């Protein structure tokens, strides 16, 4: 029997609801960003959309608005481009010494209500990008040498290797609540 992927385990912990996914023009997004994106993240977006997990961690849906274009007139506020620009500024301001990277190598895929940031270090093939977490409480960066789905599975199962998340509401929550972007819009009457 083949081993299950981290994404498959995630869907068992967090079964996608019909209509939760988001259709993304990945060719346009990848052209705008000048890079591919990890397959587990693409699956996450396809089945959950931009999703808020446990009222704590927002997985950000991609757009064609990049950090270089997020301040252009008419560019939508928020989104992956703006959050990534903020993450890159945070990287520069905190000057981490334990991780070798340039700010331009960071792309943010998530943000927490605690102001923690979740991004990739975009070196090599997208499916091999490690997850970097910025812990706002102590201004530290921690590298996790696995992808988004595995990161989320480890957090939800309170597994070793993601201790930075031990004090969050998602730690060990094997069936967290979640609300996708479409559900949030309906709740706000939009």
Tab-separated table of C-alpha atoms in Angstrom:
chain	number	residue	atom	x	y	z
A	1	UNK	CA	0.000	0.000	0.000
A	2	UNK	CA	1.293	3.443	-0.948
A	3	UNK	CA	1.961	5.969	1.781
A	4	UNK	CA	-0.592	8.746	2.002
A	5	UNK	CA	0.556	12.239	1.142
A	6	UNK	CA	0.403	14.979	3.745
A	7	UNK	CA	-2.365	16.582	1.719
A	8	UNK	CA	-4.446	13.371	1.873
A	9	UNK	CA	-3.983	13.234	5.648
A	10	UNK	CA	-5.002	16.899	5.875
A	11	UNK	CA	-8.257	16.220	3.992
A	12	UNK	CA	-9.056	13.443	6.467
A	13	UNK	CA	-8.539	15.838	9.380
A	14	UNK	CA	-10.338	18.659	7.620
A	15	UNK	CA	-12.795	17.252	5.050
A	16	UNK	CA	-13.379	19.814	2.280
A	17	UNK	CA	-16.969	20.970	1.911
A	18	UNK	CA	-18.584	21.138	-1.530
A	19	UNK	CA	-18.073	24.560	-3.066
A	20	UNK	CA	-15.203	25.462	-0.747
A	21	UNK	CA	-12.500	25.451	-3.390
A	22	UNK	CA	-11.230	28.314	-5.439
A	23	UNK	CA	-10.515	28.209	-9.166
A	24	UNK	CA	-7.175	29.870	-9.830
A	25	UNK	CA	-5.586	30.727	-13.158
A	26	UNK	CA	-2.263	29.239	-12.091
A	27	UNK	CA	-0.561	30.114	-15.378
A	28	UNK	CA	-1.349	33.814	-14.825
A	29	UNK	CA	-0.397	33.698	-11.132
A	30	UNK	CA	2.878	31.908	-11.827
A	31	UNK	CA	3.722	34.274	-14.676
A	32	UNK	CA	3.060	37.305	-12.448
A	33	UNK	CA	5.175	35.893	-9.599
A	34	UNK	CA	7.865	34.490	-11.910
A	35	UNK	CA	7.750	31.104	-10.206
A	36	UNK	CA	5.681	27.968	-9.808
A	37	UNK	CA	3.861	27.149	-6.573
A	38	UNK	CA	3.938	23.950	-4.479
A	39	UNK	CA	1.450	21.259	-5.531
A	40	UNK	CA	0.157	20.755	-1.973
A	41	UNK	CA	-0.672	24.467	-1.764
A	42	UNK	CA	-2.419	24.331	-5.148
A	43	UNK	CA	-4.508	21.395	-3.882
A	44	UNK	CA	-5.260	23.235	-0.651
A	45	UNK	CA	-6.554	26.253	-2.576
A	46	UNK	CA	-8.468	24.073	-5.068
A	47	UNK	CA	-10.342	22.305	-2.253
A	48	UNK	CA	-10.585	24.945	0.490
A	49	UNK	CA	-9.959	28.319	-1.158
A	50	UNK	CA	-8.540	31.060	1.024
A	51	UNK	CA	-9.354	29.459	4.347
A	52	UNK	CA	-9.337	30.555	7.979
A	53	UNK	CA	-8.390	27.615	10.212
A	54	UNK	CA	-9.612	27.618	13.794
A	55	UNK	CA	-10.162	31.389	13.797
A	56	UNK	CA	-6.371	31.650	13.894
A	57	UNK	CA	-4.476	30.902	10.669
A	58	UNK	CA	-5.527	32.392	7.341
A	59	UNK	CA	-4.226	30.475	4.318
A	60	UNK	CA	-3.943	33.192	1.693
A	61	UNK	CA	-5.233	32.580	-1.818
A	62	UNK	CA	-2.859	33.651	-4.594
A	63	UNK	CA	-3.444	36.548	-6.954
A	64	UNK	CA	-1.522	38.120	-9.807
A	65	UNK	CA	-0.779	41.115	-7.569
A	66	UNK	CA	2.825	40.709	-6.448
A	67	UNK	CA	4.819	42.616	-3.825
A	68	UNK	CA	6.187	44.807	-6.622
A	69	UNK	CA	2.674	45.736	-7.761
A	70	UNK	CA	0.673	45.798	-4.505
A	71	UNK	CA	1.008	49.574	-4.113
A	72	UNK	CA	-0.023	50.431	-7.685
A	73	UNK	CA	-3.158	52.564	-8.061
A	74	UNK	CA	-6.199	50.309	-8.223
A	75	UNK	CA	-4.417	47.247	-6.809
A	76	UNK	CA	-6.641	45.438	-4.327
A	77	UNK	CA	-5.653	45.896	-0.700
A	78	UNK	CA	-4.455	42.853	1.172
A	79	UNK	CA	-3.791	39.545	-0.438
A	80	UNK	CA	-0.653	37.563	-1.026
A	81	UNK	CA	1.260	40.434	-2.665
A	82	UNK	CA	0.748	42.888	0.177
A	83	UNK	CA	1.353	40.315	2.920
A	84	UNK	CA	4.515	39.135	1.158
A	85	UNK	CA	5.741	42.749	0.923
A	86	UNK	CA	5.157	43.092	4.673
A	87	UNK	CA	6.912	39.787	5.316
A	88	UNK	CA	9.932	40.894	3.323
A	89	UNK	CA	10.068	44.152	5.304
A	90	UNK	CA	9.815	42.153	8.534
A	91	UNK	CA	12.681	39.921	7.355
A	92	UNK	CA	14.823	42.989	6.715
A	93	UNK	CA	13.859	44.615	10.028
A	94	UNK	CA	14.529	41.513	12.133
A	95	UNK	CA	17.765	40.580	10.300
A	96	UNK	CA	17.668	36.840	11.075
A	97	UNK	CA	21.139	35.326	11.208
A	98	UNK	CA	20.279	31.647	11.527
A	99	UNK	CA	18.677	31.399	8.054
A	100	UNK	CA	20.508	32.451	4.908
A	101	UNK	CA	18.014	34.147	2.573
A	102	UNK	CA	17.263	37.334	0.749
A	103	UNK	CA	13.895	39.041	1.342
A	104	UNK	CA	12.956	38.500	-2.323
A	105	UNK	CA	13.130	34.728	-1.760
A	106	UNK	CA	10.133	34.814	0.623
A	107	UNK	CA	6.514	34.338	-0.464
A	108	UNK	CA	3.850	34.388	2.234
A	109	UNK	CA	1.091	31.771	2.185
A	110	UNK	CA	-0.436	32.411	5.607
A	111	UNK	CA	-0.904	34.884	8.434
A	112	UNK	CA	-2.179	34.375	11.972
A	113	UNK	CA	-4.347	36.483	14.225
A	114	UNK	CA	-1.260	36.724	16.463
A	115	UNK	CA	0.595	38.510	13.610
A	116	UNK	CA	2.762	35.433	12.996
A	117	UNK	CA	3.676	34.944	9.341
A	118	UNK	CA	3.977	31.730	7.325
A	119	UNK	CA	5.957	31.737	4.122
A	120	UNK	CA	8.129	29.690	1.818
A	121	UNK	CA	11.808	30.065	1.122
A	122	UNK	CA	11.543	29.871	-2.665
A	123	UNK	CA	14.726	28.028	-3.584
A	124	UNK	CA	14.753	25.052	-5.898
A	125	UNK	CA	11.637	23.209	-6.964
A	126	UNK	CA	8.400	24.533	-5.399
A	127	UNK	CA	7.484	21.117	-3.948
A	128	UNK	CA	10.735	21.252	-1.967
A	129	UNK	CA	10.327	24.759	-0.545
A	130	UNK	CA	10.636	24.831	3.238
A	131	UNK	CA	8.132	26.682	5.390
A	132	UNK	CA	9.453	29.634	7.375
A	133	UNK	CA	7.493	30.888	10.378
A	134	UNK	CA	7.935	34.340	11.841
A	135	UNK	CA	6.926	34.339	15.494
A	136	UNK	CA	5.779	37.886	16.202
A	137	UNK	CA	5.900	37.414	19.972
A	138	UNK	CA	9.662	37.042	20.054
A	139	UNK	CA	10.658	38.309	16.580
A	140	UNK	CA	12.217	35.009	15.531
A	141	UNK	CA	12.203	33.021	12.314
A	142	UNK	CA	12.113	29.220	12.272
A	143	UNK	CA	12.673	27.051	9.207
A	144	UNK	CA	10.718	23.810	8.744
A	145	UNK	CA	12.097	21.565	6.028
A	146	UNK	CA	8.737	20.377	4.733
A	147	UNK	CA	5.805	21.866	2.855
A	148	UNK	CA	2.553	23.553	3.761
A	149	UNK	CA	0.322	20.466	4.039
A	150	UNK	CA	2.827	18.579	6.196
A	151	UNK	CA	3.266	21.660	8.377
A	152	UNK	CA	-0.499	21.901	8.937
A	153	UNK	CA	-0.853	18.158	9.613
A	154	UNK	CA	1.961	18.267	12.177
A	155	UNK	CA	0.359	21.252	13.920
A	156	UNK	CA	-3.123	19.723	13.999
A	157	UNK	CA	-1.713	16.426	15.320
A	158	UNK	CA	0.641	18.146	17.811
A	159	UNK	CA	3.609	16.337	16.279
A	160	UNK	CA	7.287	17.079	16.806
A	161	UNK	CA	9.051	19.583	14.634
A	162	UNK	CA	6.575	22.465	14.866
A	163	UNK	CA	6.934	23.502	18.492
A	164	UNK	CA	6.621	27.149	17.418
A	165	UNK	CA	2.887	26.416	17.137
A	166	UNK	CA	2.469	24.706	20.530
A	167	UNK	CA	0.817	27.725	22.156
A	168	UNK	CA	-1.638	28.371	19.316
A	169	UNK	CA	-5.315	27.345	19.129
A	170	UNK	CA	-4.507	24.921	16.277
A	171	UNK	CA	-2.020	22.844	18.276
A	172	UNK	CA	-3.464	19.354	18.585
A	173	UNK	CA	-6.860	20.402	17.203
A	174	UNK	CA	-7.496	17.328	15.067
A	175	UNK	CA	-10.798	18.721	13.785
A	176	UNK	CA	-10.511	22.516	13.677
A	177	UNK	CA	-13.262	24.746	12.467
A	178	UNK	CA	-12.691	26.394	9.157
A	179	UNK	CA	-14.349	29.026	7.043
A	180	UNK	CA	-13.385	29.676	3.450
A	181	UNK	CA	-13.393	33.033	1.692
A	182	UNK	CA	-16.789	32.458	0.028
A	183	UNK	CA	-18.399	31.629	3.382
A	184	UNK	CA	-16.860	34.728	4.991
A	185	UNK	CA	-18.231	36.924	2.184
A	186	UNK	CA	-21.714	35.421	2.601
A	187	UNK	CA	-21.554	35.998	6.369
A	188	UNK	CA	-20.690	39.653	5.780
A	189	UNK	CA	-23.588	39.972	3.328
A	190	UNK	CA	-21.396	40.516	0.278
